[in-house]
PDB file of C-alpha atoms in Angstrom:
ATOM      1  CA  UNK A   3       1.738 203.217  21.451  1.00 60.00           C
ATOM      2  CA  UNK A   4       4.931 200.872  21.732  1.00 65.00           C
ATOM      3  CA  UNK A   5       5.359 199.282  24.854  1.00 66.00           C
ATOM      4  CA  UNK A   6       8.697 197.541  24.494  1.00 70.00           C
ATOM      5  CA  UNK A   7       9.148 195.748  27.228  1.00 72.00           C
ATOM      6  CA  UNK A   8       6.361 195.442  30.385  1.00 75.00           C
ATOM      7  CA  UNK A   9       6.020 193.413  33.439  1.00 76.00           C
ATOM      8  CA  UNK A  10       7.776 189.797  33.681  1.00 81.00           C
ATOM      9  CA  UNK A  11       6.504 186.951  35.828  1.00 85.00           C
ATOM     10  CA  UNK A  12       9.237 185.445  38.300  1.00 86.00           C
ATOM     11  CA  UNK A  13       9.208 181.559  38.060  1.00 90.00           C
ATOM     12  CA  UNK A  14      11.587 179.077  40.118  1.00 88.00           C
ATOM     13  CA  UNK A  15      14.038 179.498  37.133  1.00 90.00           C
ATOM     14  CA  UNK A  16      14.868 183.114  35.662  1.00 93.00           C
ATOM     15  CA  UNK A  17      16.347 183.538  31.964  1.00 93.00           C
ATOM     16  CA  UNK A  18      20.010 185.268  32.659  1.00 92.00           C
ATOM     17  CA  UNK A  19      22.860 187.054  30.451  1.00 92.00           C
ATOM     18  CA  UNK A  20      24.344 183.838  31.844  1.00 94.00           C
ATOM     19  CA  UNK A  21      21.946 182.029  29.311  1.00 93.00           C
ATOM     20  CA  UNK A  22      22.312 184.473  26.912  1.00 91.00           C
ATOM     21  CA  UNK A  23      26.304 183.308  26.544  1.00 93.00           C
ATOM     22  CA  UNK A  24      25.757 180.193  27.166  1.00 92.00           C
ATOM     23  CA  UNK A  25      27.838 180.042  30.088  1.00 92.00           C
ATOM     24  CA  UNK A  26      25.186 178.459  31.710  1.00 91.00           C
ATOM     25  CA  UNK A  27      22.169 175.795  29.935  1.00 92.00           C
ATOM     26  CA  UNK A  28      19.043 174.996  30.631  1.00 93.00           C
ATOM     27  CA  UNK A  29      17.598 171.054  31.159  1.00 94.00           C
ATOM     28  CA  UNK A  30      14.342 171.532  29.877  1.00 96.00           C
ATOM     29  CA  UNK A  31      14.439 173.348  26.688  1.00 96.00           C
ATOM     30  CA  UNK A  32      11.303 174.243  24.917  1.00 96.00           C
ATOM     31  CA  UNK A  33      12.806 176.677  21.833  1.00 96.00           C
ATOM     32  CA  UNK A  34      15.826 178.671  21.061  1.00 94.00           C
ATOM     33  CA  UNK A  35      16.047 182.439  21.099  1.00 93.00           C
ATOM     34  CA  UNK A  36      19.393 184.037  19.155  1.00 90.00           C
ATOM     35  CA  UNK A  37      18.662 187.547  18.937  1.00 85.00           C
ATOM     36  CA  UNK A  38      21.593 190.211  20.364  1.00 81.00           C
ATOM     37  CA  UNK A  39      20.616 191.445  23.900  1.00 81.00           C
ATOM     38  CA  UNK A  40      19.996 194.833  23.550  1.00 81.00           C
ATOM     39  CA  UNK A  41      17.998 197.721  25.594  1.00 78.00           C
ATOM     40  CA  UNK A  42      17.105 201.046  24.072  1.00 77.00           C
ATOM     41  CA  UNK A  43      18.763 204.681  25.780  1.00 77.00           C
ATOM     42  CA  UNK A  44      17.044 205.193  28.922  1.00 78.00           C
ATOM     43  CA  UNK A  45      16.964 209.046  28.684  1.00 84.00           C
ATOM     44  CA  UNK A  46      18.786 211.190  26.149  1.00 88.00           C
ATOM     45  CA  UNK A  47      20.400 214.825  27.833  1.00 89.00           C
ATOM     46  CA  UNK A  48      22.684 217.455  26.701  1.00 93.00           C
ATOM     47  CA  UNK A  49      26.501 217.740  27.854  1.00 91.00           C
ATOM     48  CA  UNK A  50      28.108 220.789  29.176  1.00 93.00           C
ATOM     49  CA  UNK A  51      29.471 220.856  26.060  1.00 93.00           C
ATOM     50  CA  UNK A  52      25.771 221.604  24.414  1.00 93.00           C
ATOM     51  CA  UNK A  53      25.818 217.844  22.702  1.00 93.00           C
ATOM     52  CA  UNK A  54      22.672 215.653  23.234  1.00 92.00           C
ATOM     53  CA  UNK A  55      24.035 212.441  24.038  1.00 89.00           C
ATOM     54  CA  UNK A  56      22.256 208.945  24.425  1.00 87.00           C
ATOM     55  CA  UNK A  57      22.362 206.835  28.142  1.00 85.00           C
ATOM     56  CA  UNK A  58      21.584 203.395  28.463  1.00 77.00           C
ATOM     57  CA  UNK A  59      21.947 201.823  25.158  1.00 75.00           C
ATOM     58  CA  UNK A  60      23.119 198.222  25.323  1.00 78.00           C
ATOM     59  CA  UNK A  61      23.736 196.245  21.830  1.00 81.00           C
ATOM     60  CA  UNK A  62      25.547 192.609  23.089  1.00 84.00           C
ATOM     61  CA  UNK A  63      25.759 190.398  20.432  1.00 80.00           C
ATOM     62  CA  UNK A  64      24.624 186.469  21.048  1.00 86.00           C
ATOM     63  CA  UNK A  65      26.941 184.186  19.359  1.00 90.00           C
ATOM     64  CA  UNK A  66      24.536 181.135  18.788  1.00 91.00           C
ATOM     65  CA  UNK A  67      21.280 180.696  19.361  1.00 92.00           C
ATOM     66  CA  UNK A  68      20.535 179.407  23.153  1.00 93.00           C
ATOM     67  CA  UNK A  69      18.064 177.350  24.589  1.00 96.00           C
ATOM     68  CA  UNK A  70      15.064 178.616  26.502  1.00 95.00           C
ATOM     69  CA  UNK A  71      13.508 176.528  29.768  1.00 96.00           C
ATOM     70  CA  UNK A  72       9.925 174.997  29.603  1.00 95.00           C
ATOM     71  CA  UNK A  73       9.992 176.589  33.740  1.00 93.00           C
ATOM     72  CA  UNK A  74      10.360 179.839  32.204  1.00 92.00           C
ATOM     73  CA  UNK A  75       6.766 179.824  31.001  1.00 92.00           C
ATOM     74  CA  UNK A  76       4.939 179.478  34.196  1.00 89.00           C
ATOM     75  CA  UNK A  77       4.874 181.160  37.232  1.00 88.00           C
ATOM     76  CA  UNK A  78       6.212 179.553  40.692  1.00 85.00           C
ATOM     77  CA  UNK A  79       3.184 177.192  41.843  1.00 81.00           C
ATOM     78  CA  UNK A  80       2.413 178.955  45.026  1.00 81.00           C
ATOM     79  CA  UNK A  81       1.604 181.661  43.421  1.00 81.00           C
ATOM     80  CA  UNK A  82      -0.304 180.740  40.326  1.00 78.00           C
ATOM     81  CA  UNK A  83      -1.361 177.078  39.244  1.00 76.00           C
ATOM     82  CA  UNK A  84      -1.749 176.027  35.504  1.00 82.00           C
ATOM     83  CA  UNK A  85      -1.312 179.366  34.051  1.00 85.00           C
ATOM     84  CA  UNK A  86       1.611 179.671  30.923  1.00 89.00           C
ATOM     85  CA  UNK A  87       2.864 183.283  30.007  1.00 87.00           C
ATOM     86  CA  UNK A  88       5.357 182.305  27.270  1.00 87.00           C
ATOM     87  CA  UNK A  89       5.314 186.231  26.410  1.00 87.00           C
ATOM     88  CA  UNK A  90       5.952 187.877  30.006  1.00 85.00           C
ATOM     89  CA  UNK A  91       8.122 184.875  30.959  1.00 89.00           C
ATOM     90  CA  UNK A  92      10.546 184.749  33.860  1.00 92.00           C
ATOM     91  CA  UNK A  93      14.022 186.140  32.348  1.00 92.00           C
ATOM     92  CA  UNK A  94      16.077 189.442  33.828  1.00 90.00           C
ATOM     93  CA  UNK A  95      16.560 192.539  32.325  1.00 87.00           C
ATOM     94  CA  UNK A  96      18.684 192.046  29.403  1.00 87.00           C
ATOM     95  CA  UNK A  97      18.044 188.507  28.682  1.00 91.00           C
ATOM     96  CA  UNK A  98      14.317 189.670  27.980  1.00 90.00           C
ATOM     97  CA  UNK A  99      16.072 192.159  25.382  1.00 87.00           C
ATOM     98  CA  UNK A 100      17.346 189.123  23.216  1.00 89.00           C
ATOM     99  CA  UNK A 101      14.034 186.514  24.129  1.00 89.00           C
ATOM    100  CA  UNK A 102      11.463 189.478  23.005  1.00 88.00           C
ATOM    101  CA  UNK A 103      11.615 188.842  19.893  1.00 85.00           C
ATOM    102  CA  UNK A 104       8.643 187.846  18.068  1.00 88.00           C
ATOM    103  CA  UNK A 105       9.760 184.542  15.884  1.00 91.00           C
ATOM    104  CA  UNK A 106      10.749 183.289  20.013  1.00 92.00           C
ATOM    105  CA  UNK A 107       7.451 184.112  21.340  1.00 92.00           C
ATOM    106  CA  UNK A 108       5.813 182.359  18.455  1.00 94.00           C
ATOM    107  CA  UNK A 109       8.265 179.348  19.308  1.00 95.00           C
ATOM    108  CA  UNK A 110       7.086 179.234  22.934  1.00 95.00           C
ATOM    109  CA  UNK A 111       3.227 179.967  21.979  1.00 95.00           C
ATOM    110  CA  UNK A 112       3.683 176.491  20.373  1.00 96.00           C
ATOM    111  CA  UNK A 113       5.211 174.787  23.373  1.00 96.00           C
ATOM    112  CA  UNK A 114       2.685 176.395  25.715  1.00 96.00           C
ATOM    113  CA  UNK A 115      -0.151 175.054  23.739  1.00 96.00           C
ATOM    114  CA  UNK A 116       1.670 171.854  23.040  1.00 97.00           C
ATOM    115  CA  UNK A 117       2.624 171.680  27.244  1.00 96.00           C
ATOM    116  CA  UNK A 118      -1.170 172.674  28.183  1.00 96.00           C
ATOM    117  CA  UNK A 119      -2.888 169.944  25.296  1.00 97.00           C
ATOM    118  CA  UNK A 120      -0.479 167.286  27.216  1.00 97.00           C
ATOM    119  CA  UNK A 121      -1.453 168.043  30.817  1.00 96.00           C
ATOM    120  CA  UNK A 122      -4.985 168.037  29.968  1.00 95.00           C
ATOM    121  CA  UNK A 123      -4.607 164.549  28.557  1.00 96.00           C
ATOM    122  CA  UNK A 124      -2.331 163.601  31.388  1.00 94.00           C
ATOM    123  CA  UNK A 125      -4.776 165.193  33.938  1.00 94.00           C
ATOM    124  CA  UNK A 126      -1.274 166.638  35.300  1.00 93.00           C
ATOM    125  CA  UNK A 127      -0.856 170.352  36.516  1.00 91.00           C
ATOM    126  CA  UNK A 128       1.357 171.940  34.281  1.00 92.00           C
ATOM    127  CA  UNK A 129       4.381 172.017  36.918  1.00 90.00           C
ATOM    128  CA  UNK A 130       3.983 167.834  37.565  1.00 92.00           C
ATOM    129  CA  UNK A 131       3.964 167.102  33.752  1.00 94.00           C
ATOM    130  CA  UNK A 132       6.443 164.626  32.344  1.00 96.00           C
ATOM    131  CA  UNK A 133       9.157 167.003  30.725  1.00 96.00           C
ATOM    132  CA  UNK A 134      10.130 163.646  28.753  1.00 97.00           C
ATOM    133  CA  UNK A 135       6.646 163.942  27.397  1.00 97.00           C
ATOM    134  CA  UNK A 136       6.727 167.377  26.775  1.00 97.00           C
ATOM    135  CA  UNK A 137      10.196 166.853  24.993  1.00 97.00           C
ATOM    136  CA  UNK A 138       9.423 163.889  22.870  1.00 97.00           C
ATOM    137  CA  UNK A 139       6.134 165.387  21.637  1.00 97.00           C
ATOM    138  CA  UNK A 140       7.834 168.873  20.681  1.00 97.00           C
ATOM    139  CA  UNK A 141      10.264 167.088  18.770  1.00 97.00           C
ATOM    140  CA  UNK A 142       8.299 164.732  17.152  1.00 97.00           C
ATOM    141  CA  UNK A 143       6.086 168.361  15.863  1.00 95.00           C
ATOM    142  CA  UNK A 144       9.545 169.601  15.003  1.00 94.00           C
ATOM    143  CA  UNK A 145      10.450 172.108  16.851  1.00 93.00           C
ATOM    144  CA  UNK A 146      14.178 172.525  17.556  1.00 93.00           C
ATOM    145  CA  UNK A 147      15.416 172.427  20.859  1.00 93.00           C
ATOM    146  CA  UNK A 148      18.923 172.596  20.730  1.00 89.00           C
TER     147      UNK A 148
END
């Protein structure tokens, strides 16, 4: 069974095509995601002509690789406290179809655990911790944030 593409949390900040083209950037990066956004046909149906044709297929490329924000990664705090979902994060549609991509969920797995190590040591909840913190220490473990 494939499941492409399943339930996303909504956080204070949502991942947009916006992002995607980098008409708009995030403050608080915590990786990069580059990968075209792209969503697979929706249904596929035959014309009156007796042709099956395809509906819904989106391929938009991504010309360079664009940040991703640490408040992607957790929900908004009244709903859920100190709980990361770097996998279902908060992004719409069709900027999920370029973030989905496994190296990028790898890249925020590491700057979950990295954010969730810190606010244990802080004693912060994960929405009050030092981004600064978070920054400097994902750096200095080398991960690339712009």
């Amino acid at each position: 069974l494939y499941i492409r593409e399943a339930r996303r949390m909504v956080s204070d900040y949502v991942m947009t095509q916006h992002h995607c083209e980098r008409l708009e950037t995030v403050e608080d990066p915590v990786g990069l995601a580059a990968y075209g956004m792209d969503s697979h046909n929706v249904q596929r149906y035959v014309t009156q002509d007796g042709f099956a044709s395809n509906e819904g297929n989106v391929q938009a490329p991504v010309k360079d690789p664009f940040p991703i924000s640490y408040q992607n990664i957790f929900p908004k705090k009244e709903r859920w406290g100190n709980l990361l979902g770097p996998v279902c994060l908060s992004a719409s549609h069709i900027a999920f179809g370029s973030i989905r991509m496994e190296p990028v969920f790898m890249v925020l797995g590491q700057s979950a655990a990295t954010a969730a190590a810190l606010a244990i040591n802080e004693n912060k909840d994960l929405h009050n911790l030092d981004y600064q913190l978070l920054k400097n220490q994902l750096l200095k473990d080398r991960q690339r944030l712009e």
